[in-house]
Coordinates of C-alpha atoms in Angstrom, one line a residue:
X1 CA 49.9 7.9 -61.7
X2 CA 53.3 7.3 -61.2
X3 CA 56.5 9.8 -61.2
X4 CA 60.3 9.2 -61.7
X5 CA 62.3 12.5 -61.3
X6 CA 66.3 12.5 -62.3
X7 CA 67.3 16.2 -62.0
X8 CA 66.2 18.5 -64.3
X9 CA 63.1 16.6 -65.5
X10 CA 60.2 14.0 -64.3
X11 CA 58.9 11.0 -65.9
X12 CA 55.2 10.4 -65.5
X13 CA 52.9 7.3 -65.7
X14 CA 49.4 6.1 -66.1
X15 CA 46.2 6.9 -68.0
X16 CA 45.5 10.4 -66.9
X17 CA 48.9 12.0 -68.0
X18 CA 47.7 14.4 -70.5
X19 CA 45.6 15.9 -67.9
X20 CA 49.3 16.9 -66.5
X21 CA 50.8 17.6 -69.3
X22 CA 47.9 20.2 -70.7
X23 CA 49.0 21.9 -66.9
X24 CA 52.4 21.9 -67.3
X25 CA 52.2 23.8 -70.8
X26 CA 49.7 26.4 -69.2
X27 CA 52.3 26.5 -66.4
X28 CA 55.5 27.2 -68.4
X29 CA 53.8 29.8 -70.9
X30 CA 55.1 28.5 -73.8
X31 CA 54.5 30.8 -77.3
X32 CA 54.1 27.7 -79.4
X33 CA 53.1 24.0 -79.2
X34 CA 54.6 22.1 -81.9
X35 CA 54.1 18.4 -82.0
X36 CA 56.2 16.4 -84.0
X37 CA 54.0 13.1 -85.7
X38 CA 54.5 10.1 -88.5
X39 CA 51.1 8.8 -90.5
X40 CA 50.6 6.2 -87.4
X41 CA 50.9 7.9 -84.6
X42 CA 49.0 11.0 -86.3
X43 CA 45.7 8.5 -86.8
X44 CA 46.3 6.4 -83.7
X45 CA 48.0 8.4 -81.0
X46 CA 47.0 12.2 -82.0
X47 CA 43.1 12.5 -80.9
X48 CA 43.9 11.1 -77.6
X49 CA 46.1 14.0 -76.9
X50 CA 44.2 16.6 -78.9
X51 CA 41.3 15.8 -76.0
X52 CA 43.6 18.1 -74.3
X53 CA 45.4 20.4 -76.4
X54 CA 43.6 22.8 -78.5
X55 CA 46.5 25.3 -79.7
X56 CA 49.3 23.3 -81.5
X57 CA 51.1 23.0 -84.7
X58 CA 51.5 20.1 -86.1
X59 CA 54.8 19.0 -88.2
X60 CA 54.5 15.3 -90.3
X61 CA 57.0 13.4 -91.0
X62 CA 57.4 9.8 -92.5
X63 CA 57.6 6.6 -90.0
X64 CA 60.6 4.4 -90.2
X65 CA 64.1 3.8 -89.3
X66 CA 65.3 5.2 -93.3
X67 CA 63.4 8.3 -92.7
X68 CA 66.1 8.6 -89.3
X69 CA 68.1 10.8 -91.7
X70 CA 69.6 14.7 -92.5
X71 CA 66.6 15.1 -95.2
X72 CA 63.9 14.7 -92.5
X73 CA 65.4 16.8 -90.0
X74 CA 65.9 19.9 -92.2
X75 CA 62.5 19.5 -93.0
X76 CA 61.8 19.9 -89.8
X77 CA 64.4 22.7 -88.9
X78 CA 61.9 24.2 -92.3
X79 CA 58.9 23.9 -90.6
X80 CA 59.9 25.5 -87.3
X81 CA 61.3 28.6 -89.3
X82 CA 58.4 28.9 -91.3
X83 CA 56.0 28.3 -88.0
X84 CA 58.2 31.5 -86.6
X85 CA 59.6 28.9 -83.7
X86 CA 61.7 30.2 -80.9
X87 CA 63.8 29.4 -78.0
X88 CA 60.1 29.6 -75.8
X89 CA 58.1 27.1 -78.4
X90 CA 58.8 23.6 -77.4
X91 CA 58.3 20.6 -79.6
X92 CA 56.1 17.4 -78.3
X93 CA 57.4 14.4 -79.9
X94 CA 54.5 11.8 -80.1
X95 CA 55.8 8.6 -81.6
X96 CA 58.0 6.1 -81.5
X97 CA 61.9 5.8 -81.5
X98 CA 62.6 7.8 -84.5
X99 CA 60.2 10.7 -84.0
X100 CA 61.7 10.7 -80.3
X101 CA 65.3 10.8 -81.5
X102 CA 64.7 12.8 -84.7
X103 CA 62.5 15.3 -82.7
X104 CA 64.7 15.7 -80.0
X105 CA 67.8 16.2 -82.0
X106 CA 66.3 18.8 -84.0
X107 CA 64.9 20.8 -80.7
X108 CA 68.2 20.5 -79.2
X109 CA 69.7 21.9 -82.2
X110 CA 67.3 24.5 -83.6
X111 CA 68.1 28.1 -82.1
X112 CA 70.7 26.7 -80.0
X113 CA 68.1 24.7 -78.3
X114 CA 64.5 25.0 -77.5
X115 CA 62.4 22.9 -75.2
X116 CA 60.9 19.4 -75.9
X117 CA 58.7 16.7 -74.9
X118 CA 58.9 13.2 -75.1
X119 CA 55.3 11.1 -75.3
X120 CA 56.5 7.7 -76.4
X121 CA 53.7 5.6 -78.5
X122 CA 55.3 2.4 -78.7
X123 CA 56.8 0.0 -76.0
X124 CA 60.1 0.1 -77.4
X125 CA 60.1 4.2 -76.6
X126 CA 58.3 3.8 -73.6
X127 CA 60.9 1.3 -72.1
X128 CA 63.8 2.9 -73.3
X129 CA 64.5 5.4 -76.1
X130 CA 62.7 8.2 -75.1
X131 CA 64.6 7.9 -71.9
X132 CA 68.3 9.4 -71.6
X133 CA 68.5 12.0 -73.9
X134 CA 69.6 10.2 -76.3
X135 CA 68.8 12.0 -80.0
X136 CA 70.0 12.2 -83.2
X137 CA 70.1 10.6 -86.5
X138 CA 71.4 8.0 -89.1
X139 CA 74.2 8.8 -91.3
X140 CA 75.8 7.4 -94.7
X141 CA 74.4 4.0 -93.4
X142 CA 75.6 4.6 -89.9
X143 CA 73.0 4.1 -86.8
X144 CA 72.7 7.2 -84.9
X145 CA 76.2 8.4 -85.9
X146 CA 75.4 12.4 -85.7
X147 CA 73.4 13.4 -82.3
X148 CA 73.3 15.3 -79.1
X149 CA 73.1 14.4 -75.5
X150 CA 70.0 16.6 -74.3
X151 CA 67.0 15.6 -71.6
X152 CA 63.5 16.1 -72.4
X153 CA 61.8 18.9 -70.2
X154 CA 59.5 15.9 -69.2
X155 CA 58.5 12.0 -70.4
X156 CA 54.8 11.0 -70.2
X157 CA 54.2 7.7 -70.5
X158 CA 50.2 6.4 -71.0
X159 CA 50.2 2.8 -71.4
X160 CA 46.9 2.8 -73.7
X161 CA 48.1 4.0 -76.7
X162 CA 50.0 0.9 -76.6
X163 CA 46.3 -0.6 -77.9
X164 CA 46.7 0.1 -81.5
X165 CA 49.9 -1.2 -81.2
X166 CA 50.9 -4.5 -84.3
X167 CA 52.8 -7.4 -82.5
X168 CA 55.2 -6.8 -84.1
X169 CA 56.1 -3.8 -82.9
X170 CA 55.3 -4.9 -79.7
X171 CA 57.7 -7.6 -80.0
X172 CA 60.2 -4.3 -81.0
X173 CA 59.9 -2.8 -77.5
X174 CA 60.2 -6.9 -75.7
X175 CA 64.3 -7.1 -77.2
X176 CA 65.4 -3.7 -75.1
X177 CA 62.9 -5.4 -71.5
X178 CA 64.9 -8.5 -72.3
X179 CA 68.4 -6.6 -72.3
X180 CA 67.7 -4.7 -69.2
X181 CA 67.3 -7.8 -67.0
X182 CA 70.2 -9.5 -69.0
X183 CA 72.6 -7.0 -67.5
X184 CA 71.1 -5.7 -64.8
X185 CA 68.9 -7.4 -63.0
X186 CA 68.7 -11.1 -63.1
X187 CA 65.2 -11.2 -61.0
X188 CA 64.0 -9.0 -63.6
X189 CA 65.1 -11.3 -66.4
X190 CA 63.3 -14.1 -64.8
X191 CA 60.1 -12.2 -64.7
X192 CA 60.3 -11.5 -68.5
X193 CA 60.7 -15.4 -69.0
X194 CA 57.7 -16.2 -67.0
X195 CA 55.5 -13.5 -68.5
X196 CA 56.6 -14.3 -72.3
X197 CA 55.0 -12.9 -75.0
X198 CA 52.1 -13.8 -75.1
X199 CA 50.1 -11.6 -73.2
X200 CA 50.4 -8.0 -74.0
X201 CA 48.9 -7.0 -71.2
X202 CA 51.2 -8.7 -68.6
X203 CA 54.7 -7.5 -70.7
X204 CA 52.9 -3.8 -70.2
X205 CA 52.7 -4.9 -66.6
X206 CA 56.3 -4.7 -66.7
X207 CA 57.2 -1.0 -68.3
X208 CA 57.8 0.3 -64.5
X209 CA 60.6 -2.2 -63.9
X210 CA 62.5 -1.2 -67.2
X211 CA 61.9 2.3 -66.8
X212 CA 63.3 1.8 -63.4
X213 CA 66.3 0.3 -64.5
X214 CA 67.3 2.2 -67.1
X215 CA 66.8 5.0 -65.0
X216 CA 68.8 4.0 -62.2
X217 CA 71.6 3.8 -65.0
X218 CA 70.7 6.9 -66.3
X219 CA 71.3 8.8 -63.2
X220 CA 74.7 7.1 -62.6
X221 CA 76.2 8.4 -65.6
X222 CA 74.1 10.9 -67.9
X223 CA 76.4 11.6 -70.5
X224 CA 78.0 8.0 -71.1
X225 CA 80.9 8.1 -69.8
X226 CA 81.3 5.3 -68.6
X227 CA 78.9 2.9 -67.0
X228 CA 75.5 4.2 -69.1
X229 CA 77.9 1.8 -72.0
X230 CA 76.4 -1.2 -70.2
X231 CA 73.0 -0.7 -72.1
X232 CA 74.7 -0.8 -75.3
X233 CA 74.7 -5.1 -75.0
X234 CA 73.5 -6.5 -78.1
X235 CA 74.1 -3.2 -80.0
X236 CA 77.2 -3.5 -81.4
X237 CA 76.0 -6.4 -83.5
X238 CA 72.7 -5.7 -83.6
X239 CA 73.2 -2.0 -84.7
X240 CA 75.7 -3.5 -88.0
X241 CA 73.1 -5.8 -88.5
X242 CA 70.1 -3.1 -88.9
X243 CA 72.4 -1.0 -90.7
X244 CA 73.1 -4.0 -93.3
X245 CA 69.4 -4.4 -93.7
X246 CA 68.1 -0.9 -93.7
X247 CA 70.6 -0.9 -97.0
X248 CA 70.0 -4.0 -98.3
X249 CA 66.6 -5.9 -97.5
X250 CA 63.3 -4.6 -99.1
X251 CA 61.8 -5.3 -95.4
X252 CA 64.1 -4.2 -92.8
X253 CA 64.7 -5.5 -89.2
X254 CA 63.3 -3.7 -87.4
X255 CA 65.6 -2.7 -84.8
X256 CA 64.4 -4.8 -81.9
X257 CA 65.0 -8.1 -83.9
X258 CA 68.3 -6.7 -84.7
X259 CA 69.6 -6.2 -81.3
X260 CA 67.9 -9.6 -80.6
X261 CA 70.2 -11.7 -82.7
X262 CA 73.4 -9.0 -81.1
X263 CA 72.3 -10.2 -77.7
X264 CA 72.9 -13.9 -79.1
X265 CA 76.2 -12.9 -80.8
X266 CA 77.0 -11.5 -77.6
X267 CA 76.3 -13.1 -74.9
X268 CA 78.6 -15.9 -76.9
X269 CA 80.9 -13.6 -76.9
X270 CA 80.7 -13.4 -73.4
X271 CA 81.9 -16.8 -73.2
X272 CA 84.4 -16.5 -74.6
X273 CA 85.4 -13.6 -73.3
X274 CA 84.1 -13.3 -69.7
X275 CA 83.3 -17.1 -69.0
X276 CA 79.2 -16.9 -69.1
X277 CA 77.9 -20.2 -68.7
X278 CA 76.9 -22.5 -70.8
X279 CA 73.9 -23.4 -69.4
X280 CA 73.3 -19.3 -69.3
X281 CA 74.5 -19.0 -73.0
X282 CA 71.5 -21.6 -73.9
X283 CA 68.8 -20.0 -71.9
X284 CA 69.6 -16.6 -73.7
X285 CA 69.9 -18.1 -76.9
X286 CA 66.3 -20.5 -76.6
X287 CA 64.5 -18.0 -75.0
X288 CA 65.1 -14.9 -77.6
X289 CA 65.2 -17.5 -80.4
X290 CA 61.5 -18.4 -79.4
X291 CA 60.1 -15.1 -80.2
X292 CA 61.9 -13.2 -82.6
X293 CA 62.5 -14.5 -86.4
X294 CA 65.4 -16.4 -87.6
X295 CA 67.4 -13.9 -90.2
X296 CA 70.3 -15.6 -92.2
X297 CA 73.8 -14.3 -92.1
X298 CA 75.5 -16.9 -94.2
X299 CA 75.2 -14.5 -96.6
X300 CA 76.5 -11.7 -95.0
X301 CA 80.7 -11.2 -95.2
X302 CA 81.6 -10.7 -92.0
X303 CA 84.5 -8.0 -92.8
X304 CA 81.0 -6.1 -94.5
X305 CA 79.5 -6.1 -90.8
X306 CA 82.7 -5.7 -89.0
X307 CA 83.4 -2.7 -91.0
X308 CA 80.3 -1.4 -89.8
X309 CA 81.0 -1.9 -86.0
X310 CA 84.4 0.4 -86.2
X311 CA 82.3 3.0 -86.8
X312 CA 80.3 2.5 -83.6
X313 CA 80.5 5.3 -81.3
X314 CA 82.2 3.3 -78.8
X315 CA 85.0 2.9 -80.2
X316 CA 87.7 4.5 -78.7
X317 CA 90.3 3.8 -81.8
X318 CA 89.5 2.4 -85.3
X319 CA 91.6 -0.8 -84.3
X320 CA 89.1 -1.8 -82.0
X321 CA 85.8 -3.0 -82.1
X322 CA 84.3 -2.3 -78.0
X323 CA 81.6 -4.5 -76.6
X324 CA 79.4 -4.2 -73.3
X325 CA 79.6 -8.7 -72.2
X326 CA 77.8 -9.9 -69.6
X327 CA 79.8 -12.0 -66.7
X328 CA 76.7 -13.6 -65.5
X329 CA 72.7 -13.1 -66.5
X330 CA 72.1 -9.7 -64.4
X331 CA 75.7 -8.4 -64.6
X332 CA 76.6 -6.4 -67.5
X333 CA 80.3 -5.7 -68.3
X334 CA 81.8 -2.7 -70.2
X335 CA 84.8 -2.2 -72.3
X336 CA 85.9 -5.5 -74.0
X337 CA 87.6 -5.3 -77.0
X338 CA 86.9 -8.6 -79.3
X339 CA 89.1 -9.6 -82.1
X340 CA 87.8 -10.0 -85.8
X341 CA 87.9 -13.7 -85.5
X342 CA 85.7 -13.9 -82.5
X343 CA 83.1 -11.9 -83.6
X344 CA 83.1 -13.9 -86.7
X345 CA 82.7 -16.8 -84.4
X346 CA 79.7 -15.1 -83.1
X347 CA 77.9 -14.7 -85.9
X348 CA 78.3 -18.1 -86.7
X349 CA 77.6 -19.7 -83.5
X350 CA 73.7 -17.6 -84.2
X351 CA 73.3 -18.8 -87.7
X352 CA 74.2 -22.5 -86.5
X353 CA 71.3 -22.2 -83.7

């Protein structure tokens, strides 16, 4: 088993993590368990942890990004009131991205704040949402526009529930891996390119290294200050362009494939902006374009999507749209304000590709 600590809490991996966990519990005393599931991770994820936890209560919710919203968590503000929760219960969150951030956001919140775990399900979570402290919700068609800042008491992280795992969700978790070597780390980057996607069990190979990364950023500037901004690449695009589709396609993106088409508009961007390479600005562009779906935006206005982005959190002003660029693959770059026309450029450089 593995450990990462950053201050106040420790992430832990390997196969034998529940083990820990089931220690931990009996070590803090807690009055309540509460874990926090959706339908999948409930038939998929659950028994392996019930193997070690007897005593809990279980609150359901419904998977999905549209489910990310103020309905869901007063239901489950509801169901710690009714359960008698209190500022000694603490709330496991076993899923993916949006039980993590939902979950989270609605410990954080409930009595002024009661404890909570984070067991990510999915490589997406395990790679990066459920590290940070990151939580919250989506609002009036708005990615994560009302949350908190808070750090889960601990993260544990056991790479086989990845098993049930669909490819496509898989694929989910591969966009954020792909980011954290494009801004930080440009051996890192090349290691994703040689591993591809082909082999599940070689990208799982590489959770330590993103969890590493993040991490190290993580540490540097908790609360986002300032530097933490660099993992926001590909989001200001890619979060317009999963809000457009959460609203408007009977399939959403999902939001991996989103911020895989921002990372495009981007790293253009960065061209433009910051000089990237050519030759760079192909190999990001033919390498995420090999694994992750073409979705038109011809049809899309572009004022629709940029009127999205000014409500980005950001933004310092509603005059300017703020991007993290990249000067160089493994060299993120924060705080670059693009004009309308550029980012309308963007957009159509990826729908010409």
């Amino acid at each position: 088993m593995k450990e990462y600590y950053l201050k106040d809490f420790s992430i832990y991996i390997g196969n034998d993590v529940f083990e820990l966990l089931l220690e931990n519990l009996i070590e803090r005393s807690y009055s309540k368990v509460f874990v926090l599931v959706d339908e999948n991770t409930e038939k998929f994820c659950l028994p392996a942890l019930t193997k070690y936890l007897f005593d809990i209560k279980l609150i359901r919710i419904q998977s999905g990004e549209q489910h990310k919203n103020i309905s869901t968590a007063q239901f489950i503000w509801d169901e710690l009131q009714k359960q008698h929760a209190d500022k000694n219960s603490v709330l496991i969150n076993l899923g993916g991205g949006v039980v993590g951030d939902i979950g989270g956001f609605c410990a954080a919140t409930f009595k002024r704040g009661m404890d909570f775990i984070n067991v990510p399900t999915t490589l997406l979570a395990m790679v990066d949402s459920s590290i940070g402290g990151k939580t919250g919700i989506d609002y009036n068609g708005v990615k994560n526009a009302i949350g908190v800042i808070t750090q889960p008491k601990a993260i544990y992280i056991n790479p086989d529930l990845l098993n049930s795992l669909p490819k496509d969700e898989f694929l989910n978790g591969f966009a954020e891996m792909i980011k954290h070597g494009l801004i930080l780390d440009k051996s890192y980057w090349e290691k994703v390119v040689k591993t591809g996607f082909d082999d599940s069990a070689k990208i799982s190979g590489l959770i330590n290294g993103s969890i590493k990364l993040k991490l190290d950023v993580v540490k540097k500037d908790p609360h986002e200050i300032s530097y933490r901004k660099v993992l926001n690449f590909g989001h200001t695009i890619g979060h317009a362009i999963e809000s457009y589709s959460m609203q408007r396609d009977k399939k959403p993106l999902k939001h991996g494939e989103a911020v895989a088409i921002g990372m495009i508009c981007e790293a253009y961007l960065s061209k433009v902006m910051l000089d990237l390479s050519n030759k760079e600005l192909r190999q990001i562009g033919e390498f995420i374009s090999q694994y992750f779906p073409k979705y038109s935006l011809r049809t899309i206005l572009s004022p629709e999507l940029i009127s999205i982005m000014r409500q980005d959190k950001k933004n310092e002003n509603e005059d300017s749209i703020n991007f993290t660029l990249l000067r160089k693959i493994g060299k993120g770059s924060i705080n670059h304000v693009c004009s309308e026309s550029q980012i309308a450029a963007a957009l159509n450089y990826y729908d010409g590709l």
